[in-house]
Amino acid sequence: MRKIVLVGTGMVGMSFAYAALNQDLCDELVLCDINTTRAIGEAQDLNHGLAFSNTSMNIYQGDYKDCKDADIVVICAGVNQKVGETRLHLLQRNLEIFKTIVNPVVNSGFEGIFLVATNPVDIMARITQELSQFPSEKVIGTGTTLDSARLRFLIGEYFDVDPRSIHGYVIGEHGDSEFVPWSQVLLATKPILDVVMDNDCYKMEDILKISDDVRHAAYEIIKAKGATYYGIGMAICRVARAILQNENSILTISSKMNGSYGLQNVYVGNPCIINRQGATRTVELTLTSQETEQLKNSCKILDETFSGLRF
Ligand code: NAD
């Protein structure tokens, strides 16, 4: 029996739930929200689609007691990013919300994995670990999974290649200090920087613009339609599947640094092996010295922000 409890049935949470239903992700999906009426309505709406689906998923509105035997608690509760607002501005508001969520989840007897999407996600994942005192591998943020997918899409579009044949990551904070370690990006097995050098049609400035476009994607989408949700909903689904199916897949989730790159304690987006136990191992990349500095700078920003919190 694969059971997921979703806390926060807003746009992101329900995009995840809708993707989960369509992908037959689990057997039981419990919807929790401070707005109980909304969670009831969302459960009804999804249930009315069951007849058209390939699953007999049990979907219902519930509460924190339902976390006791869950495999994963997905947290998408929080306040949304407003036009022009950075993710870090959201922090203090979301910390107060998390106190009312993480403690009752732990008190239910939950022993599964926390998967956090609420922004600023790296810090919210670290807060979740701090509040829950769970082993760090059992508390995961969505990190730069979505950013890495955006990167692969944009590079694929530029080179006219299926994004699934582009291998590369966005790492660091899911936010303004994130970056692309270009030395690690491959088209098939050829370094992307070599592909650019070898062909006059391609320009380095176009490639570098792609990093900017990835970094600004959320701002652009928020400007156009108020919020982003489908992409992150599918990213949450992807990470949850890697957990439930014990895949040992490598995804750029946000995990606690444990010595890699000389970094400790900070939660940050980086490639990790994901399985039933959670984020079991960081895959330390062979970064250039400049890229290592960029990662350290991103972690410094996250660390300083976390240290300024009032718990
Ligand atoms: P939303 O406002 O549509 O939904 C938030 C939900 O949280 C609401 O249903 C609200 O009732 C609920 N909520 C608020 N306080 C609660 C509490 N104490 N307990 C339970 N539920 C509570 O917002 P959204 O668009 O779904 O965004 C949710 C979060 O996801 C935001 O923090 C947003 O920034 C973040 N987000 C993350 C990524 C990513 O890549 N990690 C991408 C997009 C959005």
XYZ file of C-alpha atoms and ligand atoms in Angstrom:
355
model
C 0.000 0.000 0.000
C 1.600 3.281 -1.137
C 0.194 6.182 0.880
C 0.838 9.904 0.477
C -0.512 12.724 2.606
C -0.543 16.105 0.859
C -0.558 19.170 3.111
C -1.619 22.285 1.218
C -4.235 21.838 -1.483
C -3.563 25.071 -3.347
C -2.378 25.352 -6.934
C 0.943 23.548 -6.425
C -0.476 20.852 -4.167
C -3.376 20.105 -6.513
C -1.160 20.132 -9.596
C 0.856 17.448 -7.845
C -2.328 15.566 -6.879
C -3.646 15.724 -10.435
C -0.321 14.472 -11.829
C -0.273 11.738 -9.153
C -3.756 10.576 -10.162
C -2.890 10.531 -13.856
C 0.374 8.714 -13.216
C -1.104 6.195 -10.751
C 1.559 7.242 -8.251
C 0.078 5.738 -5.076
C -2.843 3.745 -3.648
C -4.010 6.282 -1.093
C -3.867 10.078 -1.358
C -4.988 12.139 1.639
C -5.631 15.867 1.176
C -5.083 18.186 4.174
C -5.459 21.941 4.263
C -6.242 24.558 6.893
C -9.144 25.314 4.564
C -10.969 22.026 5.124
C -13.813 22.920 2.782
C -11.362 23.408 -0.052
C -9.658 20.055 0.626
C -13.068 18.309 0.642
C -13.966 19.945 -2.666
C -10.629 19.033 -4.226
C -11.018 15.390 -3.123
C -14.516 15.287 -4.649
C -13.308 16.822 -7.899
C -10.451 14.306 -8.279
C -12.714 11.397 -7.324
C -15.107 12.345 -10.137
C -12.231 11.814 -12.572
C -11.482 8.296 -11.290
C -13.854 6.687 -13.796
C -11.669 8.070 -16.597
C -8.373 7.039 -15.001
C -6.264 3.890 -14.891
C -6.251 3.689 -11.122
C -8.542 2.974 -8.205
C -6.708 5.384 -5.949
C -8.398 6.106 -2.609
C -8.570 9.916 -2.379
C -10.073 11.724 0.608
C -9.806 14.798 2.794
C -8.032 14.008 6.049
C -5.988 15.372 8.900
C -2.588 14.918 10.532
C -3.588 11.626 12.234
C -3.650 10.142 8.724
C 0.137 10.618 8.479
C 0.795 7.775 10.938
C 1.185 5.083 8.277
C 2.010 7.297 5.279
C 5.111 6.709 3.151
C 5.479 10.362 2.200
C 4.124 13.665 3.506
C 4.268 16.250 0.731
C 4.138 19.839 1.995
C 2.921 22.529 -0.408
C 1.237 24.712 2.213
C 2.246 28.286 2.458
C 1.838 31.701 1.068
C 2.580 32.343 -2.556
C 5.240 34.518 -4.152
C 3.867 37.883 -5.235
C 4.996 39.830 -8.338
C 8.510 41.179 -7.699
C 8.870 39.376 -4.374
C 11.917 37.121 -3.882
C 11.463 33.660 -2.436
C 13.449 34.670 0.623
C 10.830 37.292 1.519
C 8.337 34.505 1.999
C 10.402 32.888 4.685
C 9.186 34.214 7.975
C 5.528 33.851 6.967
C 6.070 30.253 5.964
C 8.089 29.340 9.076
C 5.057 30.124 11.263
C 2.858 27.953 9.051
C 5.323 25.043 9.214
C 5.287 25.017 13.007
C 1.577 24.180 12.810
C 2.203 21.368 10.310
C 5.445 19.533 11.087
C 4.814 19.038 14.812
C 1.390 17.341 14.417
C 2.747 15.194 11.571
C 5.560 13.945 13.833
C 3.132 13.478 16.744
C 0.982 11.200 14.558
C 3.797 8.622 14.649
C 4.817 9.308 11.022
C 8.035 7.518 10.076
C 8.156 8.189 6.339
C 9.755 10.885 4.239
C 8.979 14.589 4.199
C 8.974 16.076 0.696
C 8.792 19.867 0.814
C 7.914 22.192 -2.086
C 6.991 25.382 -0.194
C 9.322 28.318 -0.927
C 11.985 29.267 -0.183
C 12.291 25.516 -0.523
C 15.890 24.969 0.633
C 15.246 26.790 3.875
C 11.777 25.294 4.363
C 13.306 21.806 4.015
C 15.956 22.702 6.605
C 13.245 24.089 8.908
C 11.305 20.829 8.487
C 14.356 18.819 9.490
C 15.007 21.108 12.435
C 11.390 20.947 13.659
C 10.984 17.202 13.080
C 14.475 16.122 14.170
C 14.155 13.390 11.518
C 17.378 11.934 10.054
C 18.398 14.316 7.279
C 17.995 11.738 4.483
C 14.278 11.577 5.347
C 13.671 15.280 4.760
C 13.906 16.379 1.131
C 13.126 19.635 -0.642
C 12.248 19.762 -4.332
C 15.396 21.883 -4.730
C 16.378 22.558 -8.319
C 14.531 19.607 -9.890
C 12.213 21.955 -11.759
C 15.053 24.327 -12.701
C 17.053 21.396 -14.086
C 14.029 20.337 -16.156
C 13.675 23.910 -17.451
C 17.381 23.912 -18.343
C 17.123 20.660 -20.270
C 14.033 21.916 -22.105
C 15.714 25.190 -23.165
C 18.973 23.540 -24.224
C 17.017 20.900 -26.120
C 15.086 23.635 -27.888
C 18.281 25.526 -28.819
C 20.043 22.460 -30.251
C 16.820 20.884 -31.529
C 17.406 17.783 -29.424
C 15.005 15.903 -27.142
C 15.498 17.351 -23.600
C 15.804 13.783 -22.323
C 19.059 13.478 -24.303
C 20.458 16.569 -22.591
C 22.202 15.846 -19.298
C 22.864 18.708 -16.961
C 21.832 20.309 -13.719
C 20.967 23.590 -12.135
C 22.425 23.522 -8.625
C 22.464 25.786 -5.568
C 19.583 27.706 -4.020
C 16.229 27.324 -5.768
C 16.272 31.058 -6.350
C 18.394 33.977 -7.385
C 21.827 32.457 -6.613
C 21.212 29.179 -8.449
C 23.509 28.472 -11.406
C 24.364 26.031 -14.183
C 27.749 24.315 -13.857
C 28.316 24.325 -17.622
C 31.380 22.094 -17.347
C 28.928 19.316 -16.396
C 26.339 19.719 -19.173
C 26.327 17.068 -21.899
C 24.511 16.574 -25.211
C 24.399 12.795 -25.415
C 27.920 12.193 -24.028
C 29.542 15.270 -25.603
C 30.233 18.315 -23.390
C 27.917 21.127 -24.443
C 30.818 23.610 -24.424
C 32.552 21.450 -27.075
C 29.353 21.311 -29.145
C 29.305 25.123 -29.184
C 33.037 25.393 -30.024
C 32.738 22.921 -32.889
C 29.889 24.637 -34.721
C 29.626 28.277 -35.834
C 25.818 28.146 -35.690
C 25.976 28.081 -31.907
C 27.089 30.966 -29.721
C 28.345 30.994 -26.160
C 26.266 34.086 -25.397
C 23.093 32.175 -26.323
C 24.085 29.382 -23.970
C 24.733 31.782 -21.122
C 21.389 33.469 -21.758
C 19.756 30.095 -21.126
C 21.029 30.174 -17.491
C 19.434 33.603 -17.070
C 16.185 32.413 -18.624
C 16.059 29.431 -16.264
C 16.750 31.663 -13.251
C 14.051 34.131 -14.291
C 11.484 31.583 -15.481
C 9.394 31.701 -12.302
C 9.287 35.511 -12.349
C 8.172 35.495 -16.005
C 5.441 32.928 -15.407
C 4.214 34.732 -12.285
C 4.069 37.970 -14.290
C 2.056 36.243 -17.012
C -0.366 34.087 -15.000
C 0.086 34.865 -11.305
C 1.777 31.640 -10.145
C 3.651 28.548 -11.322
C 2.254 25.114 -10.564
C 2.101 22.470 -13.328
C 5.862 22.038 -13.681
C 6.483 21.846 -9.937
C 3.509 19.498 -9.542
C 5.134 17.094 -11.984
C 8.547 17.539 -10.349
C 7.099 16.550 -6.948
C 5.514 13.534 -8.611
C 8.863 12.528 -10.110
C 10.671 12.691 -6.754
C 7.845 10.830 -4.978
C 8.000 8.053 -7.585
C 11.776 7.700 -7.101
C 11.092 7.206 -3.372
C 8.136 4.830 -3.647
C 9.729 2.655 -6.321
C 13.131 2.602 -4.605
C 14.631 3.800 -7.891
C 18.066 5.050 -6.838
C 17.461 7.822 -9.388
C 19.620 10.916 -9.341
C 17.658 14.152 -9.027
C 18.700 17.653 -8.002
C 16.668 17.754 -4.823
C 17.497 19.899 -1.813
C 19.337 17.837 0.782
C 21.501 18.489 3.801
C 25.170 18.878 2.967
C 27.385 16.463 4.797
C 30.949 17.358 3.826
C 30.643 17.442 0.008
C 32.452 20.478 -1.439
C 33.490 21.215 2.176
C 29.886 22.187 2.990
C 28.007 21.183 6.138
C 24.414 21.440 7.417
C 23.016 23.739 4.741
C 20.149 22.381 2.595
C 20.784 23.077 -1.095
C 19.853 21.769 -4.556
C 22.380 19.178 -5.726
C 22.271 15.790 -7.437
C 21.366 13.049 -4.962
C 20.462 9.389 -5.101
C 16.796 8.977 -4.172
C 15.251 5.738 -2.953
C 12.923 4.314 -0.271
C 15.248 5.626 2.441
C 15.100 9.151 0.998
C 18.125 11.119 -0.203
C 20.803 8.617 0.678
C 23.847 10.015 -1.093
C 25.108 13.218 -2.695
C 26.834 12.789 -6.045
C 29.730 15.218 -5.754
C 30.397 16.751 -9.177
C 33.830 17.580 -10.540
C 33.164 21.313 -10.578
C 35.634 23.933 -11.786
C 37.008 26.179 -9.054
C 34.726 28.997 -10.228
C 31.665 26.718 -10.071
C 32.651 25.547 -6.585
C 32.829 29.175 -5.498
C 29.371 29.833 -6.972
C 27.957 26.897 -5.009
C 29.624 28.065 -1.815
C 28.274 31.569 -2.361
C 24.751 30.205 -2.818
C 25.096 28.142 0.371
C 26.410 31.158 2.264
C 23.271 33.103 1.361
C 21.059 30.201 2.481
C 23.025 29.662 5.685
C 22.944 33.329 6.669
C 19.225 33.541 6.016
C 18.555 30.412 8.068
C 20.720 31.701 10.932
C 18.627 34.877 11.090
C 15.426 32.944 11.795
C 13.482 33.263 15.019
C 12.157 29.781 15.906
P -1.714 28.546 -2.845
O -1.957 29.811 -2.094
O -2.516 28.245 -4.059
O -1.890 27.316 -1.824
C -1.380 27.295 -0.535
C -2.283 26.409 0.309
O -1.701 26.295 1.605
C -3.703 26.997 0.478
O -4.659 26.022 0.094
C -3.752 27.304 1.976
O -5.049 27.159 2.525
C -2.786 26.276 2.523
N -2.309 26.606 3.859
C -1.925 27.822 4.326
N -1.614 27.712 5.630
C -1.795 26.418 5.979
C -1.627 25.694 7.191
N -1.208 26.305 8.327
N -1.904 24.386 7.199
C -2.330 23.766 6.079
N -2.507 24.395 4.903
C -2.235 25.710 4.849
O -0.159 28.544 -3.154
P 0.568 27.654 -4.269
O 0.610 28.384 -5.565
O -0.007 26.275 -4.222
O 2.074 27.643 -3.710
C 2.397 26.891 -2.552
C 3.885 27.005 -2.236
O 4.651 26.374 -3.270
C 4.391 28.465 -2.187
O 5.312 28.580 -1.105
C 5.102 28.630 -3.502
O 6.088 29.629 -3.465
C 5.707 27.251 -3.643
N 6.219 26.902 -4.980
C 7.362 26.161 -5.012
C 7.942 25.832 -6.227
C 9.229 25.038 -6.241
O 9.898 24.891 -7.281
N 9.636 24.489 -5.101
C 7.344 26.237 -7.430
C 6.143 26.963 -7.368
C 5.600 27.309 -6.128
